[in-house]
XYZ file of C-alpha atoms in Angstrom:
729
model
C 5.175 -53.207 -22.088
C 8.968 -53.490 -20.737
C 11.374 -52.160 -18.129
C 11.093 -48.554 -19.654
C 7.392 -48.431 -19.345
C 7.570 -49.851 -15.786
C 10.182 -47.093 -14.846
C 8.440 -44.472 -16.395
C 5.284 -45.598 -14.029
C 7.639 -45.769 -11.056
C 9.069 -41.986 -11.882
C 5.774 -40.800 -11.965
C 4.779 -42.303 -8.770
C 7.984 -40.908 -6.890
C 6.965 -37.359 -8.780
C 3.386 -37.931 -7.343
C 4.369 -38.758 -4.006
C 6.638 -35.959 -3.532
C 4.056 -33.353 -4.608
C 1.710 -34.988 -2.624
C 4.194 -34.554 0.352
C 4.710 -30.902 -0.329
C 0.742 -30.426 -0.451
C 0.392 -32.249 2.802
C 3.166 -30.347 4.649
C 1.906 -26.910 3.469
C -1.506 -27.874 4.718
C 0.114 -29.044 8.192
C 1.580 -25.682 8.267
C -1.303 -23.658 7.467
C -3.468 -25.788 10.181
C -1.186 -24.697 12.923
C -1.711 -21.270 11.605
C -5.353 -21.599 11.961
C -5.263 -23.321 15.395
C -3.137 -20.244 16.766
C -5.536 -17.924 15.137
C -8.740 -19.313 16.298
C -8.659 -18.172 19.833
C -7.591 -14.821 18.926
C -10.202 -14.145 16.401
C -12.857 -15.494 18.814
C -11.766 -13.038 21.702
C -11.705 -10.289 19.269
C -15.138 -11.267 18.348
C -16.645 -11.235 21.616
C -14.826 -7.755 22.235
C -17.048 -6.653 19.592
C -20.168 -8.462 20.497
C -19.654 -6.690 23.801
C -19.633 -3.349 22.661
C -22.592 -3.374 20.535
C -25.915 -2.345 22.395
C -28.962 -4.457 22.592
C -30.616 -1.585 20.889
C -29.087 -2.558 17.409
C -31.360 -5.575 17.462
C -34.121 -3.281 16.248
C -32.161 -2.293 13.183
C -32.299 -6.069 12.175
C -35.689 -6.642 13.326
C -36.877 -3.663 11.662
C -38.291 -2.158 15.177
C -40.497 -5.210 16.047
C -38.571 -6.146 19.331
C -39.346 -4.818 22.606
C -36.166 -4.716 24.326
C -36.845 -2.341 27.581
C -37.274 -5.298 29.779
C -34.233 -6.992 28.418
C -32.134 -4.113 29.322
C -33.743 -3.893 32.719
C -32.615 -7.249 33.322
C -28.955 -6.196 32.969
C -28.560 -7.637 29.337
C -27.390 -4.333 27.580
C -24.974 -5.724 24.873
C -25.475 -8.225 22.137
C -22.734 -10.424 23.641
C -24.501 -10.742 27.218
C -27.630 -11.658 25.036
C -25.906 -14.618 23.365
C -24.221 -15.601 26.379
C -27.593 -15.561 28.470
C -29.425 -18.400 26.186
C -32.851 -18.927 25.465
C -33.233 -20.236 29.044
C -32.050 -17.110 30.803
C -34.160 -14.827 28.186
C -37.340 -16.754 28.904
C -37.070 -16.119 32.660
C -37.229 -12.037 31.959
C -40.652 -10.883 33.021
C -42.437 -9.848 29.790
C -40.692 -11.924 27.454
C -42.382 -14.766 25.585
C -40.821 -17.489 23.345
C -41.636 -15.655 20.047
C -39.650 -12.602 21.133
C -36.734 -14.899 22.487
C -36.609 -16.681 19.002
C -36.774 -13.313 17.098
C -33.992 -11.751 19.664
C -31.583 -14.528 19.217
C -32.152 -14.961 15.473
C -31.291 -11.385 14.863
C -28.250 -11.769 17.581
C -27.065 -14.412 15.618
C -27.068 -12.581 12.210
C -25.110 -9.656 13.600
C -22.667 -12.177 15.072
C -22.172 -13.997 11.993
C -21.533 -10.388 10.339
C -18.800 -9.453 13.037
C -17.363 -13.012 12.570
C -16.547 -12.300 8.873
C -15.457 -8.623 9.541
C -13.665 -8.479 12.564
C -10.123 -8.102 11.890
C -7.156 -9.377 13.802
C -4.321 -7.040 14.737
C -0.945 -8.340 16.071
C 0.706 -6.088 18.679
C 4.163 -5.882 18.694
C 4.591 -3.732 21.638
C 2.436 -6.043 23.818
C 3.363 -9.575 22.919
C 1.206 -12.241 24.681
C 1.214 -16.096 24.507
C -1.679 -16.275 21.988
C -0.183 -13.558 19.425
C 3.470 -14.984 19.776
C 1.751 -18.633 19.072
C 0.382 -16.862 15.787
C 3.573 -15.224 14.795
C 5.533 -18.191 15.026
C 3.325 -20.262 13.223
C 3.082 -17.718 10.363
C 6.984 -17.343 10.799
C 7.211 -20.795 9.453
C 5.406 -20.030 6.334
C 7.197 -16.755 5.636
C 10.431 -17.986 5.918
C 9.886 -20.879 3.410
C 9.347 -18.191 1.026
C 8.430 -17.642 -2.828
C 9.990 -20.954 -3.770
C 7.557 -22.839 -1.551
C 4.813 -21.159 -3.035
C 6.129 -21.771 -6.173
C 6.539 -25.536 -5.603
C 2.947 -25.688 -3.747
C 1.274 -24.338 -7.252
C 3.174 -26.904 -9.337
C 2.740 -29.615 -7.075
C -1.193 -29.031 -6.755
C -1.019 -28.837 -10.993
C 1.127 -31.726 -10.964
C -0.919 -33.862 -8.705
C -4.231 -33.114 -10.517
C -2.564 -34.650 -14.059
C -0.547 -37.325 -12.419
C -3.158 -39.065 -10.270
C -5.677 -39.820 -13.084
C -2.573 -41.023 -15.379
C -1.098 -43.347 -12.745
C -4.699 -44.853 -12.271
C -4.839 -45.398 -16.128
C -1.052 -46.681 -16.424
C -1.328 -49.168 -13.578
C -1.522 -52.193 -16.322
C 1.865 -51.233 -17.275
C 3.674 -51.432 -13.741
C 3.638 -55.158 -14.337
C 4.273 -57.839 -17.172
C 1.382 -60.041 -16.138
C -1.135 -57.265 -15.350
C -0.453 -55.966 -18.992
C -1.113 -59.440 -20.256
C -4.449 -60.066 -18.886
C -5.771 -56.536 -19.428
C -8.298 -55.936 -22.206
C -7.276 -54.162 -25.323
C -9.042 -50.952 -23.992
C -7.240 -51.011 -20.845
C -4.217 -51.593 -22.710
C -4.662 -48.850 -24.875
C -5.323 -46.301 -21.978
C -2.320 -47.633 -20.171
C -0.059 -47.192 -23.339
C -1.574 -43.507 -23.728
C -0.897 -42.789 -20.100
C 2.667 -44.098 -20.196
C 3.331 -41.869 -22.818
C 2.209 -38.403 -21.236
C 3.702 -39.974 -17.776
C 6.950 -39.751 -19.586
C 6.370 -36.286 -21.140
C 5.624 -35.187 -17.364
C 8.577 -36.773 -15.607
C 11.065 -35.783 -18.524
C 9.775 -32.145 -18.071
C 10.094 -32.583 -14.216
C 13.798 -33.794 -14.518
C 14.602 -30.875 -16.909
C 13.226 -28.275 -14.615
C 14.321 -29.971 -11.320
C 10.988 -30.257 -9.778
C 11.949 -33.082 -7.564
C 14.592 -30.922 -6.204
C 12.024 -28.101 -5.586
C 9.595 -30.073 -3.850
C 12.094 -31.758 -1.474
C 13.515 -28.233 -0.508
C 10.016 -26.888 -0.169
C 9.072 -29.890 2.243
C 12.227 -29.474 4.055
C 11.711 -25.810 4.722
C 8.237 -26.474 5.922
C 9.322 -29.164 8.295
C 12.171 -27.115 9.592
C 10.008 -26.287 12.665
C 9.403 -23.020 14.432
C 12.164 -20.583 15.326
C 12.463 -19.310 18.615
C 9.886 -16.387 19.884
C 12.374 -13.655 19.513
C 13.517 -14.667 15.922
C 9.534 -14.791 14.923
C 8.813 -11.241 16.730
C 11.943 -9.649 15.057
C 11.048 -11.051 11.487
C 7.712 -9.895 12.066
C 8.324 -6.399 12.684
C 10.644 -6.543 9.465
C 8.138 -8.197 7.297
C 4.907 -7.506 8.782
C 3.311 -7.026 5.290
C 3.747 -10.678 4.186
C 2.739 -12.038 7.535
C -0.562 -10.214 7.302
C -1.063 -11.172 3.723
C -0.622 -14.799 4.755
C -3.133 -14.361 7.657
C -5.687 -12.824 5.406
C -5.148 -15.596 2.844
C -5.255 -18.475 5.447
C -8.110 -17.097 7.388
C -10.170 -16.337 4.139
C -11.021 -12.930 5.067
C -9.447 -11.122 1.865
C -10.714 -7.755 0.972
C -13.852 -7.351 -1.388
C -13.407 -8.530 -4.997
C -14.736 -5.592 -6.538
C -12.408 -3.351 -4.311
C -9.466 -5.556 -4.960
C -10.314 -5.015 -8.970
C -10.570 -1.123 -8.398
C -14.630 -1.487 -9.568
C -13.451 -1.973 -12.834
C -15.992 -2.617 -15.597
C -16.633 -6.356 -15.725
C -15.295 -6.607 -19.300
C -12.142 -5.017 -18.486
C -11.772 -7.007 -15.127
C -12.429 -10.294 -16.810
C -9.863 -9.619 -19.262
C -7.382 -9.031 -16.444
C -8.295 -12.184 -14.407
C -7.389 -14.341 -17.588
C -4.029 -12.774 -18.118
C -1.190 -15.029 -16.923
C 1.595 -13.994 -14.368
C 4.861 -15.680 -14.634
C 7.084 -15.691 -11.350
C 9.980 -17.165 -12.450
C 12.251 -13.965 -12.255
C 10.552 -12.620 -9.029
C 11.427 -13.306 -5.385
C 8.503 -12.001 -3.786
C 4.998 -13.075 -3.073
C 2.391 -11.026 -4.103
C -0.913 -10.150 -2.389
C -3.934 -10.524 -4.235
C -4.666 -6.812 -5.222
C -1.186 -6.835 -6.202
C -1.452 -9.733 -8.514
C -4.305 -8.056 -10.304
C -2.447 -4.939 -10.741
C 0.435 -6.369 -12.547
C -2.165 -8.439 -14.582
C -3.899 -5.133 -15.350
C -0.666 -3.550 -16.616
C 0.194 -6.822 -18.773
C -3.220 -7.101 -20.200
C -4.135 -3.284 -21.109
C -0.357 -2.456 -21.901
C -0.001 1.317 -21.240
C -1.707 1.992 -17.864
C -1.728 4.464 -14.993
C -1.562 2.731 -11.878
C -2.952 5.027 -9.400
C -3.313 2.965 -6.171
C -2.936 4.929 -2.766
C 0.626 5.330 -1.037
C 1.614 2.515 0.873
C 0.163 -0.454 -1.536
C 3.389 -1.552 -3.131
C 3.103 -0.128 -6.814
C 6.984 -0.734 -6.810
C 6.350 -4.520 -6.264
C 3.399 -4.619 -8.791
C 5.844 -2.990 -11.482
C 8.324 -5.743 -10.610
C 6.023 -8.554 -11.175
C 5.332 -6.662 -14.596
C 9.158 -6.589 -15.324
C 9.743 -10.111 -14.018
C 6.707 -11.686 -16.252
C 8.159 -10.052 -19.392
C 11.743 -11.087 -18.537
C 10.308 -14.409 -18.549
C 8.765 -13.988 -21.856
C 12.165 -13.164 -23.321
C 12.131 -9.334 -23.306
C 15.404 -7.865 -21.661
C 15.281 -4.131 -21.931
C 13.650 -2.062 -19.531
C 13.343 1.535 -18.231
C 12.232 2.883 -15.014
C 12.041 6.842 -14.828
C 11.813 8.250 -11.333
C 13.005 11.242 -9.198
C 16.293 11.230 -8.160
C 15.547 10.805 -4.328
C 14.239 7.124 -4.957
C 16.821 5.553 -7.254
C 18.407 3.951 -4.685
C 15.101 2.579 -3.366
C 14.413 1.360 -6.846
C 17.987 -0.186 -7.101
C 17.365 -2.187 -3.927
C 13.703 -3.115 -4.567
C 14.577 -4.752 -7.959
C 17.611 -6.262 -6.863
C 15.998 -7.894 -3.782
C 12.949 -8.880 -5.140
C 13.873 -10.184 -8.400
C 16.368 -11.820 -10.470
C 16.568 -9.008 -13.189
C 19.707 -7.124 -13.902
C 19.931 -3.308 -12.851
C 21.659 -0.546 -14.583
C 21.674 3.023 -12.943
C 21.737 5.875 -15.729
C 22.793 8.554 -13.463
C 26.095 10.487 -12.722
C 29.065 11.033 -14.585
C 29.131 7.499 -16.024
C 25.522 7.407 -17.202
C 26.359 7.085 -21.093
C 28.648 4.269 -20.552
C 26.053 2.640 -18.496
C 23.441 3.270 -21.299
C 25.794 1.864 -24.023
C 25.949 -1.355 -21.511
C 22.470 -1.607 -21.030
C 21.906 -1.440 -24.810
C 24.162 -4.323 -25.377
C 23.609 -6.618 -22.433
C 20.154 -5.397 -21.368
C 18.227 -5.060 -17.859
C 16.371 -2.749 -15.863
C 17.815 0.554 -16.450
C 17.024 3.122 -13.661
C 17.207 7.176 -14.477
C 15.850 10.413 -13.339
C 13.447 12.776 -15.596
C 16.156 14.749 -16.270
C 18.305 12.071 -17.271
C 15.974 10.458 -19.617
C 15.824 13.628 -21.806
C 19.678 13.082 -22.447
C 18.887 9.429 -23.450
C 18.862 8.725 -27.290
C 15.042 7.475 -27.644
C 14.742 3.990 -28.624
C 13.404 2.651 -31.705
C 9.728 1.280 -31.824
C 9.423 -1.783 -29.815
C 13.150 -1.778 -28.428
C 11.944 -1.351 -24.643
C 9.388 -4.116 -23.243
C 8.461 -1.814 -20.599
C 8.609 1.659 -19.368
C 8.001 2.374 -16.028
C 7.339 6.191 -14.869
C 7.221 6.436 -10.925
C 5.561 9.597 -9.624
C 4.124 10.001 -12.978
C 1.974 13.165 -11.863
C 5.730 15.216 -12.132
C 4.684 14.800 -15.969
C 1.061 16.254 -16.300
C 2.166 19.430 -17.950
C 2.689 18.373 -21.724
C 4.582 21.591 -22.312
C 7.314 20.491 -19.994
C 10.491 18.938 -21.643
C 10.770 16.015 -19.034
C 6.890 15.489 -20.170
C 7.662 15.488 -23.775
C 10.649 12.997 -23.351
C 8.483 10.779 -21.374
C 5.641 11.045 -24.049
C 8.187 10.125 -26.625
C 9.447 7.299 -24.834
C 6.133 5.808 -24.008
C 5.132 5.787 -27.705
C 8.207 3.907 -28.530
C 7.945 1.488 -26.039
C 6.083 -1.704 -26.199
C 4.274 -1.425 -22.779
C 4.299 1.730 -20.279
C 3.283 1.759 -16.591
C 2.937 5.031 -14.938
C 2.653 4.906 -11.129
C 1.069 7.810 -8.851
C -0.990 8.169 -5.891
C -2.039 11.488 -6.738
C -2.770 11.687 -10.723
C -4.826 14.777 -10.259
C -5.008 17.248 -7.721
C -7.457 20.068 -8.871
C -8.018 19.863 -12.749
C -9.761 17.291 -14.792
C -7.352 18.361 -17.692
C -4.299 17.677 -16.029
C -5.356 13.793 -15.364
C -6.382 13.741 -19.084
C -2.921 14.504 -20.153
C -1.442 11.793 -18.533
C -4.037 9.622 -20.115
C -3.260 11.117 -23.436
C 0.094 10.052 -23.336
C -0.933 6.265 -22.979
C -4.180 6.350 -25.115
C -5.238 9.292 -26.985
C -8.588 7.510 -27.783
C -9.393 7.329 -24.321
C -8.179 10.860 -23.400
C -10.380 12.123 -25.976
C -13.632 10.381 -24.187
C -12.491 11.956 -20.887
C -14.337 15.398 -20.971
C -15.839 17.495 -18.548
C -19.265 15.637 -18.999
C -17.816 12.430 -17.410
C -16.454 14.519 -14.354
C -19.865 16.059 -13.738
C -21.639 12.637 -14.504
C -20.057 11.081 -11.152
C -18.045 8.026 -10.500
C -19.600 5.368 -12.939
C -19.107 7.503 -15.969
C -15.557 8.243 -15.003
C -14.636 4.553 -14.160
C -16.253 3.588 -17.427
C -14.177 6.258 -19.445
C -11.022 5.621 -17.928
C -10.922 1.980 -17.192
C -8.715 0.710 -20.194
C -5.751 2.665 -18.627
C -6.627 3.485 -15.030
C -6.627 1.378 -11.637
C -6.886 2.373 -8.224
C -7.494 0.825 -5.012
C -7.041 2.584 -1.240
C -5.678 1.361 1.715
C -8.955 1.318 3.533
C -10.458 -1.163 0.929
C -7.563 -3.905 0.582
C -5.563 -3.500 3.556
C -7.489 -4.637 6.627
C -4.649 -4.969 8.854
C -3.162 -1.338 8.823
C -2.992 0.119 12.299
C -5.070 3.008 13.201
C -4.245 6.193 11.968
C -4.958 9.121 14.473
C -4.564 12.766 13.393
C -4.868 15.439 15.939
C -4.830 19.259 14.916
C -2.779 20.730 17.639
C -3.999 24.461 17.767
C -1.571 26.590 19.941
C -2.115 30.272 21.101
C 0.663 32.462 19.788
C 2.969 33.953 22.581
C 3.588 37.519 22.646
C 6.975 36.931 20.751
C 5.197 35.009 18.136
C 2.618 37.767 17.659
C 5.503 40.169 17.088
C 7.276 38.112 14.253
C 3.987 37.259 12.828
C 2.921 40.894 12.707
C 6.282 42.266 11.040
C 5.666 39.329 8.360
C 2.081 40.615 7.599
C 3.127 44.194 7.436
C 5.901 43.146 5.161
C 3.004 41.164 3.006
C 5.386 38.226 3.242
C 3.261 35.123 3.054
C 6.119 32.777 3.549
C 7.588 34.522 6.733
C 3.865 34.420 7.821
C 3.914 30.768 7.764
C 7.128 30.177 9.578
C 6.968 33.371 12.116
C 5.836 31.048 15.046
C 9.410 29.569 15.187
C 11.555 32.770 14.773
C 12.005 33.365 18.475
C 12.631 29.849 19.742
C 12.849 30.339 23.389
C 9.254 31.915 23.809
C 7.769 29.689 20.573
C 4.285 28.234 21.597
C 4.723 25.965 18.540
C 8.143 24.710 19.779
C 6.852 23.973 23.247
C 4.148 21.776 22.024
C 6.532 20.002 19.755
C 9.183 19.165 22.268
C 6.493 17.926 24.435
C 5.214 15.563 21.669
C 8.880 14.442 20.836
C 9.610 13.705 24.859
C 6.214 11.813 25.048
C 7.297 9.672 22.202
C 10.650 9.131 23.689
C 9.288 7.770 26.927
C 7.260 5.337 25.184
C 10.070 4.041 23.031
C 8.460 5.103 19.566
C 10.165 6.969 16.619
C 9.057 10.430 15.287
C 9.395 12.264 11.903
C 8.978 15.977 11.832
C 7.858 17.719 8.287
C 8.314 21.409 7.424
C 8.368 22.956 4.390
C 10.941 25.478 5.500
C 14.898 24.735 6.085
C 15.135 27.756 8.686
C 12.293 26.058 10.480
C 13.934 22.650 10.521
C 17.267 24.019 11.852
C 15.315 25.686 14.813
C 13.463 22.637 15.240
C 16.812 20.499 15.254
C 18.295 23.024 17.999
C 15.188 22.869 20.100
C 14.816 19.057 19.778
C 18.485 18.332 20.510
C 18.618 20.297 23.647
C 15.282 18.907 25.036
C 16.407 15.209 24.681
C 18.036 14.840 27.781
C 18.154 11.126 27.447
C 20.297 10.973 24.231
C 17.733 10.301 21.576
C 19.558 10.331 18.283
C 18.421 13.183 15.971
C 18.777 12.649 12.209
C 18.366 15.180 9.423
C 17.259 17.443 8.037
C 16.583 15.786 5.098
C 16.432 18.589 2.428
C 16.470 19.125 -1.464
C 20.107 19.653 -1.198
C 20.797 16.271 0.448
C 21.861 13.688 -2.064
C 19.475 10.970 -2.870
C 21.592 8.226 -1.900
C 22.330 10.038 1.175
C 18.480 10.491 1.888
C 18.107 6.911 2.059
C 21.037 6.179 4.137
C 19.616 8.760 6.476
C 16.575 6.871 6.732
C 18.184 3.560 7.175
C 20.130 4.699 9.857
C 17.110 6.340 11.565
C 15.217 2.887 11.168
C 18.360 1.086 12.486
C 18.430 2.825 15.709
C 16.973 0.821 18.785
C 14.487 2.821 20.524
C 13.513 6.169 20.070
C 14.964 8.619 17.444
C 13.926 11.822 15.592
C 14.182 12.295 12.058
C 13.976 16.011 10.430
C 12.682 16.219 6.855
C 11.820 18.946 4.348
C 8.107 17.775 3.398
C 8.720 18.228 -0.362
C 12.366 16.301 -0.242
C 11.160 13.409 1.808
C 7.389 13.101 1.016
C 8.037 11.271 -2.080
C 9.607 7.756 -2.532
C 11.214 7.411 1.021
C 9.534 4.757 3.255
C 9.559 5.709 6.970
C 7.558 2.977 8.696
C 9.774 2.936 11.767
C 8.131 6.158 12.603
C 4.915 5.988 14.677
C 4.656 9.766 15.479
C 4.583 12.150 12.684
C 4.517 16.143 13.462
C 3.909 18.741 10.763
C 5.020 22.018 11.439
C 2.569 24.121 9.443
C 0.030 23.420 7.164
C 1.043 22.693 3.696
C -0.448 24.671 0.515
C -1.598 21.709 -0.859
C -3.266 18.959 1.213
C -1.968 16.271 -0.960
C 1.651 17.251 0.135
C 0.643 16.396 3.756
C -1.214 13.286 2.362
C 2.098 12.037 1.065
C 4.090 12.884 3.982
C 1.691 10.989 6.265
C 1.765 7.942 3.840
C 5.532 7.549 4.247
C 4.730 6.390 7.819
C 1.272 4.813 7.474
C 1.763 2.578 4.893
C 2.018 -1.452 4.158
C 4.385 -2.633 6.673
C 3.737 -0.235 9.582
C 3.201 -2.601 12.742
C 2.227 0.261 15.187
C -0.455 2.919 15.360
C 0.424 6.204 13.782
C -0.165 9.540 15.537
C -0.127 12.644 13.295
C -0.021 16.006 15.229
C -0.312 18.992 13.134
C 0.786 22.225 14.513
C -1.308 25.140 13.920
C -1.677 28.694 15.574
C -5.175 30.245 15.878
C -6.512 33.463 14.562
C -4.188 34.087 11.531
C -2.432 32.568 8.367
C -2.725 28.476 9.806
C -6.554 29.179 10.406
C -7.143 30.646 7.084
C -5.107 28.088 5.544
C -6.961 25.221 7.122
C -10.308 26.675 6.030
C -9.766 27.678 2.429
C -7.808 24.197 1.731
C -10.860 22.203 3.077
C -12.661 22.218 -0.214
C -9.283 21.074 -2.293
C -9.181 18.318 0.330
C -12.623 17.330 -0.258
C -12.146 17.626 -4.308
C -9.184 15.213 -3.643
C -11.244 12.815 -1.638
C -13.993 12.490 -4.202
C -11.934 12.183 -7.426
C -8.435 10.645 -7.591
C -9.338 9.025 -4.403
C -12.319 7.546 -5.116
C -12.199 7.670 -9.032
C -15.009 9.713 -8.648
C -15.493 13.729 -8.892
C -17.562 15.990 -6.905
C -20.944 17.316 -8.187
C -19.347 20.577 -8.995
C -16.923 21.380 -11.729
C -13.411 20.729 -10.223
C -12.282 24.282 -11.618
C -14.762 25.860 -9.403
C -12.950 25.271 -6.278
C -9.380 25.393 -7.694
C -7.464 27.840 -5.717
C -3.707 28.366 -7.132
C -0.980 28.730 -4.920
C -0.400 32.370 -5.755
C -3.989 33.491 -5.584
C -4.394 31.613 -2.151
C -1.084 33.427 -0.714
C -2.385 36.917 -1.968
C -5.905 36.609 -0.655
C -4.781 35.286 2.696
C -2.207 38.240 3.221
C -4.747 41.104 2.362
C -7.239 39.302 4.605
C -4.537 39.134 7.502
C -3.579 42.808 6.954
C -7.280 43.758 7.049
C -7.577 41.895 9.908
C -4.755 43.508 12.062
C -5.766 46.703 10.794
C -2.723 47.064 8.705
C -4.615 47.603 4.975
C -4.513 51.403 5.136
C -0.778 51.693 6.360
C 0.249 49.090 3.717
C -1.500 51.054 1.037
C -0.058 54.312 2.066
C 3.185 52.782 2.116
C 2.786 51.494 -1.333
C 1.777 54.998 -2.512
C 4.885 56.300 -0.878
C 7.395 57.443 -3.634
C 10.670 55.364 -3.103
């Protein structure tokens, strides 16, 4: 053994020390977060325990405890029982040692459950010293970024390999030590040096020393100012909460993260590797699983509920495939989100983006064919592009895939052809099936005909277990409440208003004319005396006084015009009003309007046509949502609300649905309850209701006709309308 071997051992030792330093620096940053979290968590647990009545101890002990004398003594909550302790409890008349022991044992079991489940929420509007300390401690890790996570993972792996090798290679570090070693030790030392040389050379080629050094610098940079940390938290709260869940060990239930997939599918997904070399964003646990699912199963539907970051998961799949050497990818999406997709791919990956939209799309397509990258186009745009050869496209991503559930539509046929020709396909939709099993089956058929053939009405009727088993190879869905413990509360209020005399007059004219759409917007046709507008102005004013932003949705452009005039006239404090966003506003402009709305300091109002803005645009800046009239499909409202109440929202969201009593609004709400229940039972839960879905389906046209006829009868106009219909023109 000579100088070369000694240099190799020394190089391995330096690399080991650098790796250990990164792990140590990260551990100290994590401990700082834990230290800041503990008092906040303890306070949250105490509040929870102080709210649980003593009577709950009966549930744990199956009614064996007699608690009347305990409550009479003033100990009425679980927290007060635990605070009292055994000595105080024994002083209560009629309470013996056995009762005390049983009571405290039951109380501790409930306390442990609360300890494990209570969630810490950071109130951005009411910063306190304790939450500020937590946010600033988290800020260090968030600012360190994905490169630090990458460095940490490699450091942990490398330390595990280098430690034993350096031990075996010790004799080679000195000439005399090697001479004095026995034959077996010399052989181990020689083999260890050979492996060390391979690791050190590989580390030099990939710049591991520099990666470790930069990670340590980032972790040791120290905490930023309180203001900087809070501002960053508001902008990137999802990353803060993700780290918090990881560090606290209060991650979501593993089965929920895996979408309750059967074990054989879930295990295959778990073993799938995920390369992050081209990715610039950290993934939450459920997001990493979703990306692995798409890779392992090749052609799938990601049906995660809105707000869970389906775009991020798609980018993770794209980045992994790029790291494997593939370079041609296609994303198909509505025109309204082309800008958002461009921003997301550029910001969160190192991949090249080519937009195939507008007059230069054919030149852009030729450039993409030659140089590769992530091509972005619309559903209509895809129809005008030449279909690729088999395997030329590494991944086809279809956003809002429920738009292609009709196999007879040309856009659906184009997507089906590209899906067939692509190596992998990822369909993304929060609402894969609204009313009919057959529509969901149509999507599945594009991906896997065999699975589609297995998915029959019998699976729907059999319930969740049969359904999940049938679609598991191609379908993954997770819900916010299962995997996002940090989402602020969502408070939904139905604002029932009595129509004014002026409203009634406009409504009656619409009913007499049999005009369903006019009936739905009649409450806004006389703005000066509109009951709904009066309540809407009150909501906007209250939000403004609290410094909150409001987004107002309506299906109708003329309603939005009326609302804009009313809100503008009613905001005497100069609150800016943006929009309305309608289908006629170019896609790029829509995103700019949303950005301008979010960029305002303090209150602001955004007006949006619910169909145009309910897809793809993120409105986390808004914490108040107003829906001007009930929508024909419940999913439309769900999507609109999810634009504000989604990952990244840091404030509780209040939703106000403006409804008029006694007319079309009331009838729509009642008739759509069945649709909402079906949606919750089937696509939301990956299961179906006990009854056949078709049994509760009500088409838009049929619903409108039925409501018009019922309202004409209620208002005594049925005979009048029938006579008018029979009168010769």
